[in-house]
């Protein structure tokens, strides 16, 4: 079973040379720490940064350089800063190759709910609505179940939706799954996790074909 860093490390393997990548709040922000050194990737944050690097070491933080989640970050040589209008022009203009988001729920049809729990105070949907509407390649980083042990990979989302039929792949603490017309296709399982455990933790339709390999981290 993976922890949050393990999920980020596995998603980093999906990042290809030359990609422009938007990292959402939460687990996705960790992905920048695990990208291979032999490829060039530009990480974008919707608050107006292109060229984010890994998180800073303790004592080296600059409070003026933050990501969309208000976490301190580093920047790589050639990084640029700009206003929100320019940032969302990049997103809405589909200039971002890969978007990595966190989620509270994902449905077998690729719907995503990641912005609101009814009854809890939130400031608004934020940039997530632009990202899910504009991005052609969305990977979700999330825990497979909630704290009560209930599945977060569902037949149909129960929470207010952020986007419809937009998610392409999900990486959880238990598995890597692809969204297909027939449901969640199991591609890989986390180290030490059985296919049966994944079946029991997935409410949505789970497609299993042949032997499922263990993740290579």
PDB file of C-alpha atoms in Angstrom:
ATOM      1  CA  UNK A   1       0.000   0.000   0.000  1.00  0.00           C
ATOM      2  CA  UNK A   2       1.257   3.472  -0.879  1.00  0.00           C
ATOM      3  CA  UNK A   3       1.385   6.631   1.198  1.00  0.00           C
ATOM      4  CA  UNK A   4       0.863  10.070  -0.334  1.00  0.00           C
ATOM      5  CA  UNK A   5       4.479  10.304  -1.453  1.00  0.00           C
ATOM      6  CA  UNK A   6       4.208   6.880  -3.063  1.00  0.00           C
ATOM      7  CA  UNK A   7       1.163   8.008  -5.048  1.00  0.00           C
ATOM      8  CA  UNK A   8       3.056  11.105  -6.208  1.00  0.00           C
ATOM      9  CA  UNK A   9       6.088   9.007  -7.137  1.00  0.00           C
ATOM     10  CA  UNK A  10       3.958   6.698  -9.301  1.00  0.00           C
ATOM     11  CA  UNK A  11       2.213   9.607 -11.030  1.00  0.00           C
ATOM     12  CA  UNK A  12       5.603  11.183 -11.780  1.00  0.00           C
ATOM     13  CA  UNK A  13       6.232   8.230 -14.114  1.00  0.00           C
ATOM     14  CA  UNK A  14       3.351   9.521 -16.291  1.00  0.00           C
ATOM     15  CA  UNK A  15       5.126  12.843 -16.876  1.00  0.00           C
ATOM     16  CA  UNK A  16       6.932  12.971 -20.213  1.00  0.00           C
ATOM     17  CA  UNK A  17       9.768  15.085 -21.558  1.00  0.00           C
ATOM     18  CA  UNK A  18       8.612  18.518 -22.714  1.00  0.00           C
ATOM     19  CA  UNK A  19       5.302  18.407 -20.856  1.00  0.00           C
ATOM     20  CA  UNK A  20       3.617  21.448 -19.343  1.00  0.00           C
ATOM     21  CA  UNK A  21       1.922  20.157 -16.191  1.00  0.00           C
ATOM     22  CA  UNK A  22      -0.561  21.731 -13.771  1.00  0.00           C
ATOM     23  CA  UNK A  23      -0.434  20.422 -10.216  1.00  0.00           C
ATOM     24  CA  UNK A  24      -3.565  20.672  -8.094  1.00  0.00           C
ATOM     25  CA  UNK A  25      -3.704  21.134  -4.329  1.00  0.00           C
ATOM     26  CA  UNK A  26      -2.834  18.237  -2.003  1.00  0.00           C
ATOM     27  CA  UNK A  27      -1.065  15.056  -3.151  1.00  0.00           C
ATOM     28  CA  UNK A  28      -0.431  16.432  -6.684  1.00  0.00           C
ATOM     29  CA  UNK A  29       1.938  19.095  -5.334  1.00  0.00           C
ATOM     30  CA  UNK A  30       4.329  16.301  -4.307  1.00  0.00           C
ATOM     31  CA  UNK A  31       4.773  15.085  -7.899  1.00  0.00           C
ATOM     32  CA  UNK A  32       7.421  17.724  -8.685  1.00  0.00           C
ATOM     33  CA  UNK A  33       9.701  16.058  -6.122  1.00  0.00           C
ATOM     34  CA  UNK A  34       9.845  12.792  -8.092  1.00  0.00           C
ATOM     35  CA  UNK A  35      10.185  13.702 -11.769  1.00  0.00           C
ATOM     36  CA  UNK A  36      13.193  12.118 -13.492  1.00  0.00           C
ATOM     37  CA  UNK A  37      16.305  14.260 -13.771  1.00  0.00           C
ATOM     38  CA  UNK A  38      16.859  13.382 -17.430  1.00  0.00           C
ATOM     39  CA  UNK A  39      13.671  15.062 -18.706  1.00  0.00           C
ATOM     40  CA  UNK A  40      12.563  18.698 -18.897  1.00  0.00           C
ATOM     41  CA  UNK A  41       9.131  19.502 -17.492  1.00  0.00           C
ATOM     42  CA  UNK A  42       7.464  22.838 -16.789  1.00  0.00           C
ATOM     43  CA  UNK A  43       5.134  22.797 -13.797  1.00  0.00           C
ATOM     44  CA  UNK A  44       2.410  25.435 -13.794  1.00  0.00           C
ATOM     45  CA  UNK A  45       0.436  26.722 -10.819  1.00  0.00           C
ATOM     46  CA  UNK A  46      -2.771  28.632 -11.478  1.00  0.00           C
ATOM     47  CA  UNK A  47      -1.821  31.428  -9.085  1.00  0.00           C
ATOM     48  CA  UNK A  48       0.707  32.519 -11.726  1.00  0.00           C
ATOM     49  CA  UNK A  49       3.909  30.449 -11.767  1.00  0.00           C
ATOM     50  CA  UNK A  50       5.518  28.519 -14.605  1.00  0.00           C
ATOM     51  CA  UNK A  51       8.648  26.584 -13.747  1.00  0.00           C
ATOM     52  CA  UNK A  52       7.981  25.280 -10.234  1.00  0.00           C
ATOM     53  CA  UNK A  53      10.618  23.065  -8.694  1.00  0.00           C
ATOM     54  CA  UNK A  54      10.576  20.736  -5.668  1.00  0.00           C
ATOM     55  CA  UNK A  55       9.542  21.907  -2.220  1.00  0.00           C
ATOM     56  CA  UNK A  56      12.295  23.883  -0.431  1.00  0.00           C
ATOM     57  CA  UNK A  57      14.373  22.400   2.374  1.00  0.00           C
ATOM     58  CA  UNK A  58      13.671  23.579   5.917  1.00  0.00           C
ATOM     59  CA  UNK A  59      15.170  26.990   6.457  1.00  0.00           C
ATOM     60  CA  UNK A  60      15.342  27.793   2.732  1.00  0.00           C
ATOM     61  CA  UNK A  61      11.699  28.819   2.272  1.00  0.00           C
ATOM     62  CA  UNK A  62      10.769  32.119   0.624  1.00  0.00           C
ATOM     63  CA  UNK A  63       7.323  33.176   1.840  1.00  0.00           C
ATOM     64  CA  UNK A  64       6.752  35.201  -1.343  1.00  0.00           C
ATOM     65  CA  UNK A  65       7.044  32.151  -3.627  1.00  0.00           C
ATOM     66  CA  UNK A  66       4.025  29.897  -3.172  1.00  0.00           C
ATOM     67  CA  UNK A  67       1.776  27.558  -5.136  1.00  0.00           C
ATOM     68  CA  UNK A  68      -2.023  27.635  -5.426  1.00  0.00           C
ATOM     69  CA  UNK A  69      -2.285  25.830  -2.084  1.00  0.00           C
ATOM     70  CA  UNK A  70      -0.253  28.587  -0.390  1.00  0.00           C
ATOM     71  CA  UNK A  71       2.680  26.224   0.168  1.00  0.00           C
ATOM     72  CA  UNK A  72       6.189  27.595  -0.262  1.00  0.00           C
ATOM     73  CA  UNK A  73       7.905  26.284  -3.396  1.00  0.00           C
ATOM     74  CA  UNK A  74      11.131  26.619  -5.317  1.00  0.00           C
ATOM     75  CA  UNK A  75      11.479  27.766  -8.915  1.00  0.00           C
ATOM     76  CA  UNK A  76      13.764  26.435 -11.622  1.00  0.00           C
ATOM     77  CA  UNK A  77      16.034  28.522 -13.885  1.00  0.00           C
ATOM     78  CA  UNK A  78      13.890  30.333 -16.445  1.00  0.00           C
ATOM     79  CA  UNK A  79      10.755  30.318 -14.272  1.00  0.00           C
ATOM     80  CA  UNK A  80       8.252  33.113 -14.786  1.00  0.00           C
ATOM     81  CA  UNK A  81       5.552  34.824 -12.740  1.00  0.00           C
ATOM     82  CA  UNK A  82       2.349  36.329 -14.144  1.00  0.00           C
ATOM     83  CA  UNK A  83      -1.191  37.357 -13.282  1.00  0.00           C
ATOM     84  CA  UNK A  84      -4.221  35.071 -13.020  1.00  0.00           C
ATOM     85  CA  UNK A  85      -5.581  36.201 -16.399  1.00  0.00           C
ATOM     86  CA  UNK A  86      -2.438  34.943 -18.138  1.00  0.00           C
ATOM     87  CA  UNK A  87      -2.421  31.770 -16.059  1.00  0.00           C
ATOM     88  CA  UNK A  88      -5.979  30.863 -16.979  1.00  0.00           C
ATOM     89  CA  UNK A  89      -5.369  31.765 -20.612  1.00  0.00           C
ATOM     90  CA  UNK A  90      -2.802  28.974 -20.584  1.00  0.00           C
ATOM     91  CA  UNK A  91      -5.317  26.587 -19.014  1.00  0.00           C
ATOM     92  CA  UNK A  92      -8.393  27.553 -21.051  1.00  0.00           C
ATOM     93  CA  UNK A  93      -6.329  27.717 -24.227  1.00  0.00           C
ATOM     94  CA  UNK A  94      -5.363  24.043 -23.665  1.00  0.00           C
ATOM     95  CA  UNK A  95      -1.639  24.752 -23.498  1.00  0.00           C
ATOM     96  CA  UNK A  96      -1.235  22.396 -20.510  1.00  0.00           C
ATOM     97  CA  UNK A  97      -0.377  18.804 -21.476  1.00  0.00           C
ATOM     98  CA  UNK A  98      -1.237  17.107 -18.193  1.00  0.00           C
ATOM     99  CA  UNK A  99      -3.365  18.093 -15.206  1.00  0.00           C
ATOM    100  CA  UNK A 100      -2.970  16.255 -11.898  1.00  0.00           C
ATOM    101  CA  UNK A 101      -5.767  16.785  -9.385  1.00  0.00           C
ATOM    102  CA  UNK A 102      -6.865  15.505  -6.015  1.00  0.00           C
ATOM    103  CA  UNK A 103     -10.440  14.303  -5.547  1.00  0.00           C
ATOM    104  CA  UNK A 104     -12.958  13.296  -2.933  1.00  0.00           C
ATOM    105  CA  UNK A 105     -14.812  11.052  -5.384  1.00  0.00           C
ATOM    106  CA  UNK A 106     -14.402   9.747  -8.951  1.00  0.00           C
ATOM    107  CA  UNK A 107     -17.076   7.857 -10.860  1.00  0.00           C
ATOM    108  CA  UNK A 108     -16.602   4.972 -13.289  1.00  0.00           C
ATOM    109  CA  UNK A 109     -17.612   7.358 -16.081  1.00  0.00           C
ATOM    110  CA  UNK A 110     -14.746   9.754 -15.270  1.00  0.00           C
ATOM    111  CA  UNK A 111     -16.783  12.322 -13.318  1.00  0.00           C
ATOM    112  CA  UNK A 112     -14.877  14.098 -10.543  1.00  0.00           C
ATOM    113  CA  UNK A 113     -16.017  15.708  -7.299  1.00  0.00           C
ATOM    114  CA  UNK A 114     -13.248  17.611  -5.567  1.00  0.00           C
ATOM    115  CA  UNK A 115     -14.483  20.984  -4.385  1.00  0.00           C
ATOM    116  CA  UNK A 116     -17.388  20.813  -1.941  1.00  0.00           C
ATOM    117  CA  UNK A 117     -18.823  18.715   0.861  1.00  0.00           C
ATOM    118  CA  UNK A 118     -22.435  19.814   1.513  1.00  0.00           C
ATOM    119  CA  UNK A 119     -22.792  21.640   4.811  1.00  0.00           C
ATOM    120  CA  UNK A 120     -19.133  22.654   5.011  1.00  0.00           C
ATOM    121  CA  UNK A 121     -17.935  26.187   4.331  1.00  0.00           C
ATOM    122  CA  UNK A 122     -15.914  26.595   1.133  1.00  0.00           C
ATOM    123  CA  UNK A 123     -14.749  29.722  -0.677  1.00  0.00           C
ATOM    124  CA  UNK A 124     -15.746  28.392  -4.080  1.00  0.00           C
ATOM    125  CA  UNK A 125     -14.793  25.936  -6.782  1.00  0.00           C
ATOM    126  CA  UNK A 126     -11.718  27.924  -7.755  1.00  0.00           C
ATOM    127  CA  UNK A 127      -9.553  26.988 -10.709  1.00  0.00           C
ATOM    128  CA  UNK A 128     -10.640  23.354 -10.685  1.00  0.00           C
ATOM    129  CA  UNK A 129     -13.632  24.108 -12.919  1.00  0.00           C
ATOM    130  CA  UNK A 130     -11.362  25.592 -15.595  1.00  0.00           C
ATOM    131  CA  UNK A 131      -8.898  22.727 -15.347  1.00  0.00           C
ATOM    132  CA  UNK A 132     -11.465  19.941 -15.752  1.00  0.00           C
ATOM    133  CA  UNK A 133     -13.252  21.780 -18.576  1.00  0.00           C
ATOM    134  CA  UNK A 134     -10.095  22.514 -20.561  1.00  0.00           C
ATOM    135  CA  UNK A 135      -7.627  19.707 -19.901  1.00  0.00           C
ATOM    136  CA  UNK A 136      -7.528  16.698 -22.230  1.00  0.00           C
ATOM    137  CA  UNK A 137      -5.378  14.551 -19.941  1.00  0.00           C
ATOM    138  CA  UNK A 138      -6.396  14.460 -16.273  1.00  0.00           C
ATOM    139  CA  UNK A 139      -4.890  12.098 -13.712  1.00  0.00           C
ATOM    140  CA  UNK A 140      -6.402  11.992 -10.232  1.00  0.00           C
ATOM    141  CA  UNK A 141      -4.298  11.364  -7.120  1.00  0.00           C
ATOM    142  CA  UNK A 142      -6.381  10.165  -4.184  1.00  0.00           C
ATOM    143  CA  UNK A 143      -6.915   7.639  -1.428  1.00  0.00           C
ATOM    144  CA  UNK A 144      -8.990   4.661  -2.545  1.00  0.00           C
ATOM    145  CA  UNK A 145     -11.318   4.839   0.462  1.00  0.00           C
ATOM    146  CA  UNK A 146     -12.359   7.470   2.999  1.00  0.00           C
ATOM    147  CA  UNK A 147     -11.515   7.364   6.707  1.00  0.00           C
ATOM    148  CA  UNK A 148     -14.570   5.205   7.369  1.00  0.00           C
ATOM    149  CA  UNK A 149     -13.373   2.671   4.805  1.00  0.00           C
ATOM    150  CA  UNK A 150     -16.018   3.496   2.196  1.00  0.00           C
ATOM    151  CA  UNK A 151     -14.995   3.523  -1.452  1.00  0.00           C
ATOM    152  CA  UNK A 152     -14.251   6.809  -3.210  1.00  0.00           C
ATOM    153  CA  UNK A 153     -14.267   5.127  -6.649  1.00  0.00           C
ATOM    154  CA  UNK A 154     -17.963   4.950  -7.314  1.00  0.00           C
ATOM    155  CA  UNK A 155     -20.617   4.031  -9.839  1.00  0.00           C
ATOM    156  CA  UNK A 156     -21.880   7.603  -9.497  1.00  0.00           C
ATOM    157  CA  UNK A 157     -20.497  10.504  -7.441  1.00  0.00           C
ATOM    158  CA  UNK A 158     -22.605  11.550  -4.462  1.00  0.00           C
ATOM    159  CA  UNK A 159     -20.912  14.924  -3.935  1.00  0.00           C
ATOM    160  CA  UNK A 160     -21.361  18.032  -6.128  1.00  0.00           C
ATOM    161  CA  UNK A 161     -19.470  17.521  -9.382  1.00  0.00           C
ATOM    162  CA  UNK A 162     -16.510  19.561 -10.547  1.00  0.00           C
ATOM    163  CA  UNK A 163     -16.417  17.992 -14.003  1.00  0.00           C
ATOM    164  CA  UNK A 164     -18.165  15.321 -16.076  1.00  0.00           C
ATOM    165  CA  UNK A 165     -16.452  12.489 -17.979  1.00  0.00           C
ATOM    166  CA  UNK A 166     -13.061  14.204 -17.827  1.00  0.00           C
ATOM    167  CA  UNK A 167     -10.772  11.930 -15.781  1.00  0.00           C
ATOM    168  CA  UNK A 168      -8.512   9.605 -17.771  1.00  0.00           C
ATOM    169  CA  UNK A 169      -6.620   7.775 -15.025  1.00  0.00           C
ATOM    170  CA  UNK A 170      -6.688   7.396 -11.223  1.00  0.00           C
ATOM    171  CA  UNK A 171      -3.721   6.572  -8.995  1.00  0.00           C
ATOM    172  CA  UNK A 172      -4.597   5.621  -5.419  1.00  0.00           C
ATOM    173  CA  UNK A 173      -2.828   4.101  -2.438  1.00  0.00           C
ATOM    174  CA  UNK A 174      -3.998   0.707  -3.734  1.00  0.00           C
ATOM    175  CA  UNK A 175      -3.921   0.800  -7.529  1.00  0.00           C
ATOM    176  CA  UNK A 176      -3.563   2.464 -10.923  1.00  0.00           C
ATOM    177  CA  UNK A 177      -6.837   2.491 -12.845  1.00  0.00           C
ATOM    178  CA  UNK A 178      -7.849   3.713 -16.285  1.00  0.00           C
ATOM    179  CA  UNK A 179     -11.300   5.121 -16.992  1.00  0.00           C
ATOM    180  CA  UNK A 180     -12.944   3.165 -19.831  1.00  0.00           C
ATOM    181  CA  UNK A 181     -16.497   3.062 -21.265  1.00  0.00           C
ATOM    182  CA  UNK A 182     -17.082  -0.059 -19.146  1.00  0.00           C
ATOM    183  CA  UNK A 183     -15.690   1.308 -15.876  1.00  0.00           C
ATOM    184  CA  UNK A 184     -12.407   1.296 -13.946  1.00  0.00           C
ATOM    185  CA  UNK A 185      -9.814  -0.886 -15.685  1.00  0.00           C
ATOM    186  CA  UNK A 186      -7.229  -2.153 -13.209  1.00  0.00           C
ATOM    187  CA  UNK A 187      -3.736  -1.600 -14.624  1.00  0.00           C
ATOM    188  CA  UNK A 188      -1.430  -2.009 -11.624  1.00  0.00           C
ATOM    189  CA  UNK A 189      -1.661  -2.808  -7.933  1.00  0.00           C
ATOM    190  CA  UNK A 190       0.360  -1.246  -5.134  1.00  0.00           C
ATOM    191  CA  UNK A 191       3.122  -3.305  -3.493  1.00  0.00           C
ATOM    192  CA  UNK A 192       1.648  -5.825  -1.062  1.00  0.00           C
ATOM    193  CA  UNK A 193      -1.934  -5.217  -2.223  1.00  0.00           C
ATOM    194  CA  UNK A 194      -4.002  -8.046  -3.699  1.00  0.00           C
ATOM    195  CA  UNK A 195      -6.550  -7.801  -6.480  1.00  0.00           C
ATOM    196  CA  UNK A 196      -9.209  -8.920  -3.995  1.00  0.00           C
ATOM    197  CA  UNK A 197      -8.427  -5.970  -1.697  1.00  0.00           C
ATOM    198  CA  UNK A 198      -8.832  -3.587  -4.633  1.00  0.00           C
ATOM    199  CA  UNK A 199     -12.126  -5.235  -5.608  1.00  0.00           C
ATOM    200  CA  UNK A 200     -13.466  -4.853  -2.071  1.00  0.00           C
ATOM    201  CA  UNK A 201     -12.434  -1.176  -1.952  1.00  0.00           C
ATOM    202  CA  UNK A 202     -13.986  -0.257  -5.320  1.00  0.00           C
ATOM    203  CA  UNK A 203     -17.730   0.384  -5.541  1.00  0.00           C
ATOM    204  CA  UNK A 204     -17.697   1.170  -9.253  1.00  0.00           C
ATOM    205  CA  UNK A 205     -17.423  -1.462 -11.956  1.00  0.00           C
ATOM    206  CA  UNK A 206     -13.885  -2.877 -11.875  1.00  0.00           C
ATOM    207  CA  UNK A 207     -12.454  -4.501 -14.999  1.00  0.00           C
ATOM    208  CA  UNK A 208      -9.737  -7.096 -14.410  1.00  0.00           C
ATOM    209  CA  UNK A 209      -7.958  -8.623 -17.397  1.00  0.00           C
ATOM    210  CA  UNK A 210      -5.217 -11.207 -16.908  1.00  0.00           C
ATOM    211  CA  UNK A 211      -2.519 -10.975 -14.259  1.00  0.00           C
ATOM    212  CA  UNK A 212      -2.255  -7.517 -12.721  1.00  0.00           C
ATOM    213  CA  UNK A 213       1.360  -6.418 -12.248  1.00  0.00           C
ATOM    214  CA  UNK A 214       2.667  -4.727  -9.134  1.00  0.00           C
ATOM    215  CA  UNK A 215       3.687  -1.082  -9.486  1.00  0.00           C
ATOM    216  CA  UNK A 216       7.325  -0.492 -10.354  1.00  0.00           C
ATOM    217  CA  UNK A 217       8.347   2.479  -8.218  1.00  0.00           C
TER     218      UNK A 217
END
